[in-house]
Tab-separated table of C-alpha atoms and ligand atoms in Angstrom:
chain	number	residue	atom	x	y	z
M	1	UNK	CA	-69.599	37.795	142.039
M	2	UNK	CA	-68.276	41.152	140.669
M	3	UNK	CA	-64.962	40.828	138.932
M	4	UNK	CA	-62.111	42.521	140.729
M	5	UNK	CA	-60.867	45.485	139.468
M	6	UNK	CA	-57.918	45.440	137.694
M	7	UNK	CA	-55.776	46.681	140.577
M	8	UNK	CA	-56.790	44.950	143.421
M	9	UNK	CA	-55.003	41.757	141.146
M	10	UNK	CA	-52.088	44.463	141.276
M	11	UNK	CA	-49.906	43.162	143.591
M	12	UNK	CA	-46.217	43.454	142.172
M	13	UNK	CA	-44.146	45.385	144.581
M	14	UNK	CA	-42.336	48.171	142.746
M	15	UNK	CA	-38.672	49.825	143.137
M	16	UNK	CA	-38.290	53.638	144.350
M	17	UNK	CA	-35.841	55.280	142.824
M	18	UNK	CA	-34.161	58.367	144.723
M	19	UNK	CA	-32.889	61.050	141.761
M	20	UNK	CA	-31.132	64.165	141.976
M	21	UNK	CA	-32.303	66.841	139.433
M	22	UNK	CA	-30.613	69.983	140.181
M	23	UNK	CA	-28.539	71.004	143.290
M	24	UNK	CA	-31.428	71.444	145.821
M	25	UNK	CA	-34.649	69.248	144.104
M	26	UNK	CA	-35.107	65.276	144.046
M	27	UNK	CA	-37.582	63.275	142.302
M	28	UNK	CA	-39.109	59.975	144.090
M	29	UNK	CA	-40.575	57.879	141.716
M	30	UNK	CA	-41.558	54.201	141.397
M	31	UNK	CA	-42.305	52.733	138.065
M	32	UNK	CA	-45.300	54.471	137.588
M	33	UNK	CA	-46.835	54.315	141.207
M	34	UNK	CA	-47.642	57.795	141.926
M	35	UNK	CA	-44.220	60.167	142.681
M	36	UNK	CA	-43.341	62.437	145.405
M	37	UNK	CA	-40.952	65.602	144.742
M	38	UNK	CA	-38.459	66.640	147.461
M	39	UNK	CA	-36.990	71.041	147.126
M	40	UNK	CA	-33.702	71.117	149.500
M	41	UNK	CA	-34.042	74.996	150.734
M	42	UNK	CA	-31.418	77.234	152.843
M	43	UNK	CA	-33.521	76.238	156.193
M	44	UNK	CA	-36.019	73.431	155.780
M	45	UNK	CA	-37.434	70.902	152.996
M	46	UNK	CA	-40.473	71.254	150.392
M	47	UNK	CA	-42.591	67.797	150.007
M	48	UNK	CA	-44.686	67.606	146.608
M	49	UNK	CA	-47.060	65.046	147.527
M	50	UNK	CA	-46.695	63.137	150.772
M	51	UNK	CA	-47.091	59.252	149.620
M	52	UNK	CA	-50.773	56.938	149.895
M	53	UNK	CA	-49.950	56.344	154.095
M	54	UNK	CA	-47.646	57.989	156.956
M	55	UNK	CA	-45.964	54.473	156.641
M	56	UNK	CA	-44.946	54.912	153.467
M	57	UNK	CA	-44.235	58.171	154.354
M	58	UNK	CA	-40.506	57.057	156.224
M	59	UNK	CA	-39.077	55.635	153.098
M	60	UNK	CA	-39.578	59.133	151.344
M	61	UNK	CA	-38.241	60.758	154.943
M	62	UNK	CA	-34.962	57.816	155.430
M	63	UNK	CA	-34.037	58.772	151.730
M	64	UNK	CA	-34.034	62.611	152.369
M	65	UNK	CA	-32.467	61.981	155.131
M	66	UNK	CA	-29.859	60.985	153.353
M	67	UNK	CA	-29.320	64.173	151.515
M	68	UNK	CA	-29.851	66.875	154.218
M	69	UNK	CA	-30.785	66.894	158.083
M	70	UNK	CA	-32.682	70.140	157.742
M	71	UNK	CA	-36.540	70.377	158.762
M	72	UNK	CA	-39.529	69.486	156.730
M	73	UNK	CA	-41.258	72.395	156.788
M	74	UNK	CA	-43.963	72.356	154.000
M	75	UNK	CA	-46.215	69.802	152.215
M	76	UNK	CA	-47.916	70.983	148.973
M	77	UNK	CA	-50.613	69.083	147.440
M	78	UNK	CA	-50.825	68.731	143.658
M	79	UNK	CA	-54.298	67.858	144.204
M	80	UNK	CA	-56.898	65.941	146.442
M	81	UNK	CA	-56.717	62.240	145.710
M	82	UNK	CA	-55.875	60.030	148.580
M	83	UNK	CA	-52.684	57.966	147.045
M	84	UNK	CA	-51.385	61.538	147.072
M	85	UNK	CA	-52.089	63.042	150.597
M	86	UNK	CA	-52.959	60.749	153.028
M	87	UNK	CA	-49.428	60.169	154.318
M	88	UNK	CA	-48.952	63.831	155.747
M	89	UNK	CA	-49.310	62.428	159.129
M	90	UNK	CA	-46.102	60.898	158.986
M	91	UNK	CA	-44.093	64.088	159.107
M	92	UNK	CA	-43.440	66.552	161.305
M	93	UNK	CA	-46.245	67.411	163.513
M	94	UNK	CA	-46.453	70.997	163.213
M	95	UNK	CA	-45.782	70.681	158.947
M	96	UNK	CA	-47.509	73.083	156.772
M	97	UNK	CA	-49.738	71.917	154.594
M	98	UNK	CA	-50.352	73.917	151.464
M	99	UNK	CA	-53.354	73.395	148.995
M	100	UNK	CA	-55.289	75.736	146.296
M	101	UNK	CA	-58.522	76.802	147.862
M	102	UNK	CA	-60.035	74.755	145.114
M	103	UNK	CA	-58.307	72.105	146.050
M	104	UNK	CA	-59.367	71.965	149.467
M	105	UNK	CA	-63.154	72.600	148.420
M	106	UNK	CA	-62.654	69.058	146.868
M	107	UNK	CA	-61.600	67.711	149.642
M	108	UNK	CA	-64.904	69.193	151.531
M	109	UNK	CA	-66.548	68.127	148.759
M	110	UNK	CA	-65.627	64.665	147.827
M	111	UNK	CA	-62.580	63.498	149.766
M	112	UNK	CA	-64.129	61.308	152.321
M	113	UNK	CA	-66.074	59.517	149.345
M	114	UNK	CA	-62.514	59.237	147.022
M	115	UNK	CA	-60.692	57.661	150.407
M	116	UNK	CA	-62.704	54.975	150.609
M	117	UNK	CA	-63.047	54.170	146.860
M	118	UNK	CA	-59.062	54.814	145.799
M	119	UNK	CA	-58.130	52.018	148.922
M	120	UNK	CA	-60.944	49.731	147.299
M	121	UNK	CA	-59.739	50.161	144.291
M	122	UNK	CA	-55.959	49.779	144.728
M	123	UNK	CA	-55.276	48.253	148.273
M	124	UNK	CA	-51.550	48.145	147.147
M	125	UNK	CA	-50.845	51.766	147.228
M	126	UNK	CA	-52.496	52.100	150.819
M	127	UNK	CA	-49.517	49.758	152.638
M	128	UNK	CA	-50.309	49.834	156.409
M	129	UNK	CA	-53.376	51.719	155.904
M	130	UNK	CA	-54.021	51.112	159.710
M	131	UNK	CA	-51.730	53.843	160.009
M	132	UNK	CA	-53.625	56.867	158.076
M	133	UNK	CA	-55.681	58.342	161.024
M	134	UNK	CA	-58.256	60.609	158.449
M	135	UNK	CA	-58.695	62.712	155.778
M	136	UNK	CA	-55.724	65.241	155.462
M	137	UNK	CA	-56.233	69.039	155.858
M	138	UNK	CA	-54.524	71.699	154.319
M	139	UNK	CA	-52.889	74.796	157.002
M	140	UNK	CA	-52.702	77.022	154.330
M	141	UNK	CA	-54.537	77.718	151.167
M	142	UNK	CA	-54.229	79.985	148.289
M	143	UNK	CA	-55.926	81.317	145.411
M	144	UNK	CA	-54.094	81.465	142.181
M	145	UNK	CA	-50.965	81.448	143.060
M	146	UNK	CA	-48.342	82.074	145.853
M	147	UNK	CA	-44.602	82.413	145.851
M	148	UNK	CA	-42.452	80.531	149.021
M	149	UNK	CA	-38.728	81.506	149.702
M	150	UNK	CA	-36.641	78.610	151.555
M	151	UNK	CA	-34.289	81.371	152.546
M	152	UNK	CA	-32.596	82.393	149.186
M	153	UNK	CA	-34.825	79.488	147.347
M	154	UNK	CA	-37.946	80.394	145.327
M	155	UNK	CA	-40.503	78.132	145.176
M	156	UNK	CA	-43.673	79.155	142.739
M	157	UNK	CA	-47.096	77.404	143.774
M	158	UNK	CA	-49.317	77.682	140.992
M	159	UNK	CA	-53.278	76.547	140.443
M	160	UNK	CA	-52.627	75.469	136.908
M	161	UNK	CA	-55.570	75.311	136.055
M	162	UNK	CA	-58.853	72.377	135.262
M	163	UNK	CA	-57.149	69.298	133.911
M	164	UNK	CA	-57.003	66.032	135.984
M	165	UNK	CA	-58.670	67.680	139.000
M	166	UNK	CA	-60.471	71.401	139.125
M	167	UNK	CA	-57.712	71.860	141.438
M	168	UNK	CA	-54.118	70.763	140.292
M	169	UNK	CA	-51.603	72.749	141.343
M	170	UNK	CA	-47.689	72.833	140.562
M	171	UNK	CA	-44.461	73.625	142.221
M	172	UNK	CA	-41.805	75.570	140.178
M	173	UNK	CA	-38.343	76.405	140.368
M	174	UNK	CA	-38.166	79.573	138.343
M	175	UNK	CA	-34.533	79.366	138.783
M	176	UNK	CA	-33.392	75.896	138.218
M	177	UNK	CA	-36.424	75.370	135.778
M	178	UNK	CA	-37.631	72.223	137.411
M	179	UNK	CA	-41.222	71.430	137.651
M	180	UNK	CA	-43.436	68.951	139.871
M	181	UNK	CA	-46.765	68.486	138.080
M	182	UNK	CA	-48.520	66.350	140.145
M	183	UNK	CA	-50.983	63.947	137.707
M	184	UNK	CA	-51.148	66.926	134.895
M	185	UNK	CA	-48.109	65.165	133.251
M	186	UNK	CA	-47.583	61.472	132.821
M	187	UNK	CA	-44.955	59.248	131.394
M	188	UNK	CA	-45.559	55.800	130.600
M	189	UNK	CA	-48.111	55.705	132.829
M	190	UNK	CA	-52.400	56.249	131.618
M	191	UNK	CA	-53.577	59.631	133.006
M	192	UNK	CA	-56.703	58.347	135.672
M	193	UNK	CA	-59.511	60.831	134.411
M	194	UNK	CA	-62.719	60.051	136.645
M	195	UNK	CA	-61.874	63.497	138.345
M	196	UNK	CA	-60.798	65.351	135.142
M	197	UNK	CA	-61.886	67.906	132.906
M	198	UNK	CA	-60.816	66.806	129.218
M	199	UNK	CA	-62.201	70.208	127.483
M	200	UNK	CA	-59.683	72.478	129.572
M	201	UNK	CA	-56.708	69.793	130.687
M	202	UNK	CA	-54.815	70.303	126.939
M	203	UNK	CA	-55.084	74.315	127.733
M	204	UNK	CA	-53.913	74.067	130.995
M	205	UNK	CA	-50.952	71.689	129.772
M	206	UNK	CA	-49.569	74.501	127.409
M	207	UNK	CA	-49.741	76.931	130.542
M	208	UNK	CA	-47.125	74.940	132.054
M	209	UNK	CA	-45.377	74.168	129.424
M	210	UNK	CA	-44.805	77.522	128.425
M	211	UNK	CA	-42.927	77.882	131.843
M	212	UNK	CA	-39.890	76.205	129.616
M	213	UNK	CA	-38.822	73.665	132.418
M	214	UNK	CA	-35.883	71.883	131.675
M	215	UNK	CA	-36.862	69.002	133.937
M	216	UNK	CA	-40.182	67.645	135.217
M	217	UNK	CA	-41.217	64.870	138.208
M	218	UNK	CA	-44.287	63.489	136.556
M	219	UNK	CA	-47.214	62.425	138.828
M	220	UNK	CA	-46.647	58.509	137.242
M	221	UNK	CA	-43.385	57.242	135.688
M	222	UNK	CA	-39.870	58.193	135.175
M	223	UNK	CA	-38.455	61.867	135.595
M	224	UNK	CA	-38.521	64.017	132.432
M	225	UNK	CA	-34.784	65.357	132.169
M	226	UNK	CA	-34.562	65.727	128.460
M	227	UNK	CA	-35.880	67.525	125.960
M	228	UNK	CA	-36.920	64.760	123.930
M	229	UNK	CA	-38.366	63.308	127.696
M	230	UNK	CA	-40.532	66.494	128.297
M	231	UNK	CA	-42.068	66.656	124.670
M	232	UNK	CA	-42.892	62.851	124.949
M	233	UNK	CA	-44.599	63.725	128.442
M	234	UNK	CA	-46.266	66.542	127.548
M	235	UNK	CA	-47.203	64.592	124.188
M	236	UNK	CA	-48.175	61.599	124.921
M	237	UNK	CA	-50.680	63.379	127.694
M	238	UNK	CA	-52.106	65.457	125.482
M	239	UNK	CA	-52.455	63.122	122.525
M	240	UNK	CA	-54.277	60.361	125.245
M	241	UNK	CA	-56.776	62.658	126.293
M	242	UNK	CA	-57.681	63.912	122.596
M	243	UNK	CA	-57.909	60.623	121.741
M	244	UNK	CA	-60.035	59.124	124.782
M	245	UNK	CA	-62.712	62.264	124.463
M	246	UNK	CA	-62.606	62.562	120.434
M	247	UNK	CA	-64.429	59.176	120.806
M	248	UNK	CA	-66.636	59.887	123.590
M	249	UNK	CA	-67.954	62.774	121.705
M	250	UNK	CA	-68.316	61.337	118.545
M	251	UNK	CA	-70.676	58.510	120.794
M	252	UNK	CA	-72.858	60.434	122.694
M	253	UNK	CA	-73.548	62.699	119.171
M	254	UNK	CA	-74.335	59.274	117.571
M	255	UNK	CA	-76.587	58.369	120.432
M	256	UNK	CA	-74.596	55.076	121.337
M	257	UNK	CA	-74.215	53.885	125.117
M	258	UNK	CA	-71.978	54.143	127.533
M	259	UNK	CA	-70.502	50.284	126.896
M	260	UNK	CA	-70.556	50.924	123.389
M	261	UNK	CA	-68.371	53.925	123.529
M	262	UNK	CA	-66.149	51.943	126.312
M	263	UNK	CA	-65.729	48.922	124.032
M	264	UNK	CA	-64.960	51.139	120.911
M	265	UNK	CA	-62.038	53.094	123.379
M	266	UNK	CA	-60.967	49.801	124.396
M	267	UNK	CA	-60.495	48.507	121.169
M	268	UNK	CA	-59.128	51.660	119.817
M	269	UNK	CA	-56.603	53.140	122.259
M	270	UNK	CA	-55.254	49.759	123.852
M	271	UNK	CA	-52.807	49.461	120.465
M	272	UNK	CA	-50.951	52.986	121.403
M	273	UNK	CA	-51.607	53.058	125.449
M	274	UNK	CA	-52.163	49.716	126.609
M	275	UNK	CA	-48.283	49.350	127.691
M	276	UNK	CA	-48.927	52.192	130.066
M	277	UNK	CA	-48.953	50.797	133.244
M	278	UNK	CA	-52.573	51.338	134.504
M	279	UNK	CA	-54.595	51.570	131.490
M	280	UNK	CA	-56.852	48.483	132.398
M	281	UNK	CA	-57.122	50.472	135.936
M	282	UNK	CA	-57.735	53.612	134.499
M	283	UNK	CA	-60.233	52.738	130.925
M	284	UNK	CA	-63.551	52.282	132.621
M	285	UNK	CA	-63.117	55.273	135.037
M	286	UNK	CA	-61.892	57.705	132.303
M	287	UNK	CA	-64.419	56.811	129.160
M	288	UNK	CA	-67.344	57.285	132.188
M	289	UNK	CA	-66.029	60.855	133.046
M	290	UNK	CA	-65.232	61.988	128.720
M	291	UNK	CA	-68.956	59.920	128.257
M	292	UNK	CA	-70.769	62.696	130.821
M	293	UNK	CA	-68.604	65.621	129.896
M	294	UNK	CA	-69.197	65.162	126.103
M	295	UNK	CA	-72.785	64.969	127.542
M	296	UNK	CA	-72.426	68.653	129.026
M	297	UNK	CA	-71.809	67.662	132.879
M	298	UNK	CA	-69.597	70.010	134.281
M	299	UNK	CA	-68.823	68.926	137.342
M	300	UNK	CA	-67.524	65.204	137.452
M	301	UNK	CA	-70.304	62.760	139.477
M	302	UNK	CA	-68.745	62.156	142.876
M	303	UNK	CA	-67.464	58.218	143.011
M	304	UNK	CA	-68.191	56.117	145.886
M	305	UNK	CA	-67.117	52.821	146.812
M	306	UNK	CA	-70.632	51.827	145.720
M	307	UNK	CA	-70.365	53.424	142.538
M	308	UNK	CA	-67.385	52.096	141.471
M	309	UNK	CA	-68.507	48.567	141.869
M	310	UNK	CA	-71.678	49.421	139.794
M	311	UNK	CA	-69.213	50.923	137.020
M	312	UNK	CA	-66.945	48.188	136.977
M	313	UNK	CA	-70.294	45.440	136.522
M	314	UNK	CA	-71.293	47.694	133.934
M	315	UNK	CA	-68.427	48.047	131.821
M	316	UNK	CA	-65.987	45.504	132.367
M	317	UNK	CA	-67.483	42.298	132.138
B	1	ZN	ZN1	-54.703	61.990	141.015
């Protein structure tokens, strides 16, 4: 029999914690299970990623709830995966949902395929999955970037760029200078690659850095409200991914395998990253994608349920 994957042993129930970052935004994070953002506006409420199932979805709803009794008007999407957007259906049933056009070609794409692997993979962060009725569509798309006013309150909704996804968008606060980043930025936690695209993620991680936010809601891990917090984010992002493709590419130009450039990253990274919570998760899926890019494939290989197990034989056993 296959070994499990690392997650599905993953069973440790973690704490939410509610906190306020400026007058009118909130971060929801959980120890490094992914984070929702919450932006307060003069006549409804702004969702950054919805949580894994509409379930889950009314502990994000009782605790803003507990802040404000206006509508929830809008959802925004950081990006495609499932742990991020499958709980939309436990809002409002007339909620906008708001997606980069790229984003939503991903979800044409590959999102039926990622559903079904990311609960495989990590049947923790689906609770009640009974209750996610399908695939969730975006109601309004953009290209590039668009601007939303809650009433006096300006929200920027920017395509960052290609980093973790083709597709990853951010929400901004130009005035308060706080930042959701969706899985661009993580803290404590190891970025999950298999979607990513390591050549242009560092670039696209200056981008929003040079927005100058003076607080950031990770996608994984503990708000960034410091300095010294947003500089070890940004960081310890950047210097991951450097290190994870520096040794895919030095592989594939020495001609070794895919397990042999796994076991080397292993071996190699596991000292500096290994206390990030998901790196056992995250290893085999992220050396796979650097392995093919450093091999020239642009576009990351679709996973499947069925793919993943293959992987997971292959590498970690
Ligand atoms: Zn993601």
């Amino acid at each position: 029999m296959a070994k499990a994957f690392a997650s599905q042993a993953d069973l440790e129930v973690k704490k939410v914690t509610w906190t306020k970052l400026s007058e009118n935004a909130y971060a929801y994070t959980a120890e490094g299970d992914p984070n929702s953002g919450v932006i307060i506006g003069d006549d409804g409420v702004l969702i950054v990623d919805t949580t894994a199932t509409p379930a889950m979805a009314q502990d994000l709803i009782a605790k803003i709830r507990s802040v404000t009794d206006k509508p929830i008007k809008y959802v925004v999407l950081s990006h495609y995966h499932a742990v991020r957007v499958l709980g939309v259906a436990g809002y409002e049933e007339r909620i906008n949902v708001i997606a980069s056009d790229v984003t939503r070609g991903m979800i044409v794409e590959r999102g039926q395929q990622d559903m079904e692997s990311e609960i495989q993979r990590f049947p923790r962060l689906f609770q009640a999955r009974e209750t996610i009725p399908g695939l969730t569509w975006p109601t309004l798309t953009f290209h590039g970037e668009m601007t939303l006013w809650l009433g006096s309150r300006e929200v920027r909704i920017i395509h960052a760029g290609r980093g973790h996804t083709r597709g990853d968008t951010v929400a901004w606060l130009p005035k308060e200078r706080v930042l959701f980043s969706g899985d661009l930025v993580e803290y404590g936690a190891t970025p999950y690659c298999g979607d990513a695209h390591y050549t242009d993620w560092p670039g696209t991680l200056d981008r929003i850095e040079a927005l100058g936010a003076t607080a950031i809601v990770p996608g994984r891990g503990d708000p960034l409200a410091t300095p010294d917090q947003i500089r070890k984010g940004l960081g310890g992002t950047r210097g991951f991914l450097q290190d994870l493709f520096g040794i895919a590419r030095e592989g594939v130009a020495a001609g070794h395998d895919l397990k042999t450039v796994y076991d080397r990253a292993l071996r190699e990274m596991r000292p500096k990253y290994g206390h990030w919570v998901i790196f056992e998760h995250c290893m085999p899926f992220d050396v796979s994608r650097a392995y093919d890019e450093a091999k020239g494939i642009d576009n990351p290989r679709i996973w499947t349920a069925e793919r993943d197990i293959e992987m997971w034989r292959a590498l970690a056993n």
